[in-house]
Each structure stands twice: as structure tokens, then as C-alpha cells.
Coordinates of C-alpha atoms in Angstrom, one line a residue:
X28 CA 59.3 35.9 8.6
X29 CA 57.0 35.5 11.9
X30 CA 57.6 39.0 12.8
X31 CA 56.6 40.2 8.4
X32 CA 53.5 38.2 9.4
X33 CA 52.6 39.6 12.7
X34 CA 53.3 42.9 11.2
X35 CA 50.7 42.4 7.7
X36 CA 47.9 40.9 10.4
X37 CA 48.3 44.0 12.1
X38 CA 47.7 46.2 9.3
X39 CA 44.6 43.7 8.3
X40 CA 43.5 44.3 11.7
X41 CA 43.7 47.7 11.9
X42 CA 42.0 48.3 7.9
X43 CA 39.2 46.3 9.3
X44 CA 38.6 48.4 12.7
X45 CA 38.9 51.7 10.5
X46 CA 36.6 50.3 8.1
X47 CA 33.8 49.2 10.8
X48 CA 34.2 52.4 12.6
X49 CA 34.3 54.4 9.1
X50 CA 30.9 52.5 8.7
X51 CA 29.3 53.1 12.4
X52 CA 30.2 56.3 12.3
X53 CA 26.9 57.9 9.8
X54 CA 24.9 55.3 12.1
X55 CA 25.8 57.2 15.1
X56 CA 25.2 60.2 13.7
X57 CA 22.2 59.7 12.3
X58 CA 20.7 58.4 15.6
X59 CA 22.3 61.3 17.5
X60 CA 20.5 63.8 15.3
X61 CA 16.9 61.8 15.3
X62 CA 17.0 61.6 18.9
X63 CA 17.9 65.4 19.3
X64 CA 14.7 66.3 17.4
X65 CA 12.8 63.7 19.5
X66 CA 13.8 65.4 22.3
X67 CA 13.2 69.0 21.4
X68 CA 9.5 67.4 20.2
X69 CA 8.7 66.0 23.8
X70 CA 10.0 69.5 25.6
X71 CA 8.0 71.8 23.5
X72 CA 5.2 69.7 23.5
X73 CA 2.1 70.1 26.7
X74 CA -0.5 68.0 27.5
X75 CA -4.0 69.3 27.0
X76 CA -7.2 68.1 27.4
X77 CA -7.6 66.9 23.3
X78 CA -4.0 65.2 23.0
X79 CA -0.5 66.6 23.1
X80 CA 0.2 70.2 21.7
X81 CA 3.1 70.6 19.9
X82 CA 5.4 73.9 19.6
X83 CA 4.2 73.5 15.6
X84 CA 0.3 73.6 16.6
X85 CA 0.9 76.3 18.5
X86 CA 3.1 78.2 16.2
X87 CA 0.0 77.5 13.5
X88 CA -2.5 79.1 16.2
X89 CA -0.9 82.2 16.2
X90 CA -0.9 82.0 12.1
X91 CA -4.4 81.8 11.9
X92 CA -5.0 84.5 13.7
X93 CA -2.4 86.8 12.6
X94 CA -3.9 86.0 8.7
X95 CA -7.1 87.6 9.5
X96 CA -5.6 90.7 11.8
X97 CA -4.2 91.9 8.0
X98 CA -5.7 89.8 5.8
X99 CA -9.8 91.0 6.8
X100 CA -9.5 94.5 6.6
X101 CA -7.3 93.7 3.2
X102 CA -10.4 92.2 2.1
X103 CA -12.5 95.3 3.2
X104 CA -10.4 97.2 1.7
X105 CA -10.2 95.4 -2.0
X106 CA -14.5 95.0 -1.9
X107 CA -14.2 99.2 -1.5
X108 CA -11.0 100.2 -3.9
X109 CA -11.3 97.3 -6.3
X110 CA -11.4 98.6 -9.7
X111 CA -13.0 95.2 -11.1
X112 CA -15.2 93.1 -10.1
X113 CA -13.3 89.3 -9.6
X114 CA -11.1 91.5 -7.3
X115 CA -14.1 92.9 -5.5
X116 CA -15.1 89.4 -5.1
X117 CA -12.1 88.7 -4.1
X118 CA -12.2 90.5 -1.1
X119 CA -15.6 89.8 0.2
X120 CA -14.3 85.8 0.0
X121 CA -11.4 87.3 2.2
X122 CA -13.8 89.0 4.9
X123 CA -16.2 86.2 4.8
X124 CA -13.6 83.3 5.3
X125 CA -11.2 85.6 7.9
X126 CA -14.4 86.1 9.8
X127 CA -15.2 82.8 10.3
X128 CA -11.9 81.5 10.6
X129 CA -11.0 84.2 13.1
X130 CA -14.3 83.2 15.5
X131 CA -12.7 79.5 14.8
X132 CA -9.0 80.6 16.2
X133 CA -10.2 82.5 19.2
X134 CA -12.6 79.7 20.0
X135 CA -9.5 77.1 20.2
X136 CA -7.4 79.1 21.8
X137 CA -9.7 79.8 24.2
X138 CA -10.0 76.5 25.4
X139 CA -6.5 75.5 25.2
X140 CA -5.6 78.6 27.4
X141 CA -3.3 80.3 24.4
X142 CA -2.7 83.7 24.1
X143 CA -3.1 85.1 20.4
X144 CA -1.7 88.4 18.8
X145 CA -3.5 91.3 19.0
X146 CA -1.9 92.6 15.8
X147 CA -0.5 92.4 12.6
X148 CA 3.1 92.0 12.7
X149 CA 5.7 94.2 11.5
X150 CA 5.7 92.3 7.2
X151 CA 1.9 91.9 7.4
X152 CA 1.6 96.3 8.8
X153 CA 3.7 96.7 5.4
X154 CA 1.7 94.7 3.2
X155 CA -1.8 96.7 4.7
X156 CA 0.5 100.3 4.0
X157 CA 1.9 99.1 0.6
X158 CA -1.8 98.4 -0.5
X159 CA -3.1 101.5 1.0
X160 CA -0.5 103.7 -1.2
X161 CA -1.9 101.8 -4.3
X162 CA -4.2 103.0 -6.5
X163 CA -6.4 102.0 -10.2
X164 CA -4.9 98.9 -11.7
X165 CA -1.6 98.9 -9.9
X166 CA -4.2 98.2 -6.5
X167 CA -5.8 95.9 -8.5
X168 CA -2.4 93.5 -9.4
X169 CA -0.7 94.4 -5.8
X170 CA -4.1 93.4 -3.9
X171 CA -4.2 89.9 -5.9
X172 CA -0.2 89.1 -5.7
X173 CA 0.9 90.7 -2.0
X174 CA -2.3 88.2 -0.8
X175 CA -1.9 85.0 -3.5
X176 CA 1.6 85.0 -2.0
X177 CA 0.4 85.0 1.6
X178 CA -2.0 82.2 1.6
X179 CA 0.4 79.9 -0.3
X180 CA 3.2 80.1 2.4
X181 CA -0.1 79.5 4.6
X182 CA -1.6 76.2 2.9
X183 CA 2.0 74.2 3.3
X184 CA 2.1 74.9 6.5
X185 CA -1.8 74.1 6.9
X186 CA -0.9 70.7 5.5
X187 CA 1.7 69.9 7.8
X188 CA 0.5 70.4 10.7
X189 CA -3.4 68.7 9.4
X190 CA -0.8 65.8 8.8
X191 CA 1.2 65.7 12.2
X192 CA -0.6 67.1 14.5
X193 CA -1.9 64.7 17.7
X194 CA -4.6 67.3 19.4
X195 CA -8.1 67.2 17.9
X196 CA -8.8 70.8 18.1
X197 CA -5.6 72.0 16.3
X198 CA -7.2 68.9 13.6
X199 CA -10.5 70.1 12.6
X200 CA -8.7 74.2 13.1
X201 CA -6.7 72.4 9.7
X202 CA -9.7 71.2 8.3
X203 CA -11.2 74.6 8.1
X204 CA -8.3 76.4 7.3
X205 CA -7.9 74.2 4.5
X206 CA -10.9 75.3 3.1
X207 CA -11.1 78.6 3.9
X208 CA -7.4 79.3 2.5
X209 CA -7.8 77.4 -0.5
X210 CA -10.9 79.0 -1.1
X211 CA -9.0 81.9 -1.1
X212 CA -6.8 81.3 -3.4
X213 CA -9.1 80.0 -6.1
X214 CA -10.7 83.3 -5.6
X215 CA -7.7 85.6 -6.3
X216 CA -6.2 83.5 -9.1
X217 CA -9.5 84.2 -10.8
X218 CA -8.9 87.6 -10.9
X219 CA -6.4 87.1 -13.6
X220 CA -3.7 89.1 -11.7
X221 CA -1.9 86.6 -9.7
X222 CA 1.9 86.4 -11.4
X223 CA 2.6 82.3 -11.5
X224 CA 6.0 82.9 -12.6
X225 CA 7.0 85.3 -9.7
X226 CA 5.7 83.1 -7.1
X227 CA 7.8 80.1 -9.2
X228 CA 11.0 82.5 -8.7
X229 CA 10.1 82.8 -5.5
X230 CA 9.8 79.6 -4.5
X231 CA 12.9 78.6 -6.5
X232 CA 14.9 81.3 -4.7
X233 CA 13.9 80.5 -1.1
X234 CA 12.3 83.5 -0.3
X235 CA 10.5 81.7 2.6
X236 CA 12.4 82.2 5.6
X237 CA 14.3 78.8 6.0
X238 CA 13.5 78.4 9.6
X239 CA 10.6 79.0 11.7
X240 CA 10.4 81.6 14.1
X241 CA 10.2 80.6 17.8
X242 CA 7.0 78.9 19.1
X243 CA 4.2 80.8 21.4
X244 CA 4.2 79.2 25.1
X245 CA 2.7 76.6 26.1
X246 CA -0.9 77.1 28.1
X247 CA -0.6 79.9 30.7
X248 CA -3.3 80.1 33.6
X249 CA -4.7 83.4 33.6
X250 CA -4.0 84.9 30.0
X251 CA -4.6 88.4 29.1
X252 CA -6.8 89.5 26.6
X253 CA -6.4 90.6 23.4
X254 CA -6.8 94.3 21.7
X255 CA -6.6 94.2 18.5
X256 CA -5.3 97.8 16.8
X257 CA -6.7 98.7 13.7
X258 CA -3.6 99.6 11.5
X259 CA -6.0 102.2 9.2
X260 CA -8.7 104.5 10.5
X261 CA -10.7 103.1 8.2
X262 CA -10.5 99.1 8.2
X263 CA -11.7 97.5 11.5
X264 CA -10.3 94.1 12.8
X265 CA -11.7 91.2 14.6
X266 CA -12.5 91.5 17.9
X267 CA -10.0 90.4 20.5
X268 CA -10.2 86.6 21.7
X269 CA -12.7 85.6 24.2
X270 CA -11.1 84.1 27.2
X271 CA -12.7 81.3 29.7
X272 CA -12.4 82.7 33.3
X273 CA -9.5 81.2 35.6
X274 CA -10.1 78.2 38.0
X275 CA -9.4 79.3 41.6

């Protein structure tokens, strides 16, 4: 009998332990992950002058300015070959907000010491050559969707980092790329062009790349200055980023 009982404790014992463990195990899992991310957050983040900078700000940075390397001359571009006039509009909204905006990114990244692109990349060089083989109407409907599209992948990520972000320069960059993109898209949706239901399918399908490409460095001490290439004879970019000169 005494060794039936020391046998059904046993098995009460060990139920309980597996059951405790079974229910400190998510706990320590969860913990494990949140302080993994913590950690990646304090090593890609540098000290600056107006609070921390994070890999995120400085992954939004380089954003900014590679919107108005393509997104300017698209503009240009649209106020030319337009074939109606919202979509003319249209494009003079795009070179008057680029402009400022792109004056606004070199100015930050000037003073946190950041290098910026000197081109579009390789999706946005597509985008400027896909327009550029357009013509009439079909210019008309690829000019409003190719750019709708662009500048709503832009504004979530404008409101991220306008919610996260801990340096004061990267805040008020937010503020008026808040404005300026969803000034932007006001403008092209009146054009009557923009297909809702694509970018729904879009959206729905995860066309958005599901993670983010690496983040820029941190501050460097002596940058180099950007050249920006014009990716058309015939559509001039912003100029390259002013650059504070180097303690010695």
C-alpha cells in the first residue's frame, strides 16, 4: 500500500512540475524575444546632439530623400506630358513639396553627420523608365497609380517613426513629411486615376516587402558628398546635400 502511495504522489508531483514548467515556458519565451529586440534597439541606436537616433530614423532619412531623387523629376515630368489638367497639378504639388522636403532632408542630415543617396534606387530607376515609355491616357493612369502607390507605403512609415521616434530633428522631419506626403496623395487621388481596389489587393496580398532593408550607419566624421545623377536627360534632380565641414 505505502509503496501504491508513494508511487501516485510521485506522479502528482511530477503532473504538477510539467504543468508549472508547461506554463513558464511562453513566459520565458516571451521575455527572451522582448529583450532580443531591446537589445538590437540599444546597438543600432547613437547618441546625437537632439536625443538618440535610432536604425528606423535613420532608415526614414534615407526615405525622404530617395522619394524626391525619383519622385521630383516624376512631377516635372507629369506638369510637361500630362494630358489633363488635375494630373498636371498633380505634378507641380510633387515638385513643390519634393523641393521643400528635399532642402528639409539634406538640412537634417547635415547636422546629424548622415550620408544620403545620391540616386534613385534600382525600383524607383524603373518606375522613372516605365513612365517615360508611357504615353496619352495610359501616362496619365500609370503617372497617378506608379506614384499613389509610392507615397502610401511612405505615410505608414511616416507615422511610425513621428510616433517612436526620440530625436527632435527626425520629429519635426515627420511633421513635414506628413504634410507634404499627404498632400500628395489628396492631389493624385483627385485626378480620378488612382485604382482603390488594386492598392486594396495589394495591401491584402503583402506586396510590401515584409521586412525592412538594413539601416544606413550611424554618424560618420567626415562624409562625402552627394551627386545626384539625373536618370533622364531631360528631368534634373535636387542638388546633392550640403555638408557641415569636419572638426579637426
Amino acid at each position: 500500500m505505502r509503496s501504491r502511495s508513494i508511487n501516485g504522489t510521485g506522479l502528482v508531483v511530477a503532473g504538477l512540475v510539467a504543468t508549472l514548467a508547461a506554463l513558464l515556458f511562453p513566459l520565458w519565451s516571451y521575455e527572451d524575444r522582448s529583450g532580443t529586440t531591446l537589445d538590437r534597439l540599444n546597438a543600432e541606436t547613437v547618441s546625437t546632439d537632439f536625443g538618440p537616433l535610432s536604425a528606423l530614423d535613420r532608415e526614414f532619412i534615407t526615405k525622404v530623400r530617395l522619394a524626391g531623387l525619383w519622385e521630383l523629376p516624376a512631377g516635372q515630368q507629369a506638369e510637361e506630358r500630362g494630358t489633363t489638367k488635375a494630373v498636371r497639378t498633380a505634378g507641380e504639388h510633387l515638385v513643390e513639396g519634393h523641393t521643400f522636403l528635399d532642402a528639409r532632408v539634406r538640412e537634417v542630415a547635415a547636422r546629424l553627420s548622415l550620408e544620403l543617396p545620391s540616386q534613385p534606387n534600382p525600383q524607383q530607376r524603373g518606375w522613372l523608365a516605365e513612365l517615360s515609355a508611357a504615353h496619352g491616357q495610359t501616362y496619365d493612369e500609370d503617372f497617378a497609380n506608379i506614384l499613389r502607390r509610392a507615397h502610401g507605403k511612405v505615410f505608414s512609415v511616416v507615422a511610425e517613426v513621428r510616433a517612436n521616434t526620440r530625436n527632435s530633428l527626425v520629429r519635426t522631419l515627420a511633421d513635414d513629411a506628413n504634410t507634404t506626403v499627404l498632400d500628395h496623395i489628396k492631389v493624385l487621388e483627385k485626378t480620378g486615376l488612382v485604382d482603390f481596389d488594386g492598392l486594396a489587393r495589394d495591401a491584402a496580398t503583402g506586396q510590401a516587402p515584409a521586412t525592412r532593408s538594413p539601416a544606413p550607419p550611424g554618424p560618420t566624421a567626415t562624409p562625402a558628398p552627394a551627386a545626384p545623377v539625373t536618370p533622364s536627360p531631360t528631368f534634373s534632380l535636387p542638388p546633392a546635400a550640403s555638408r557641415p565641414k569636419p572638426d579637426k
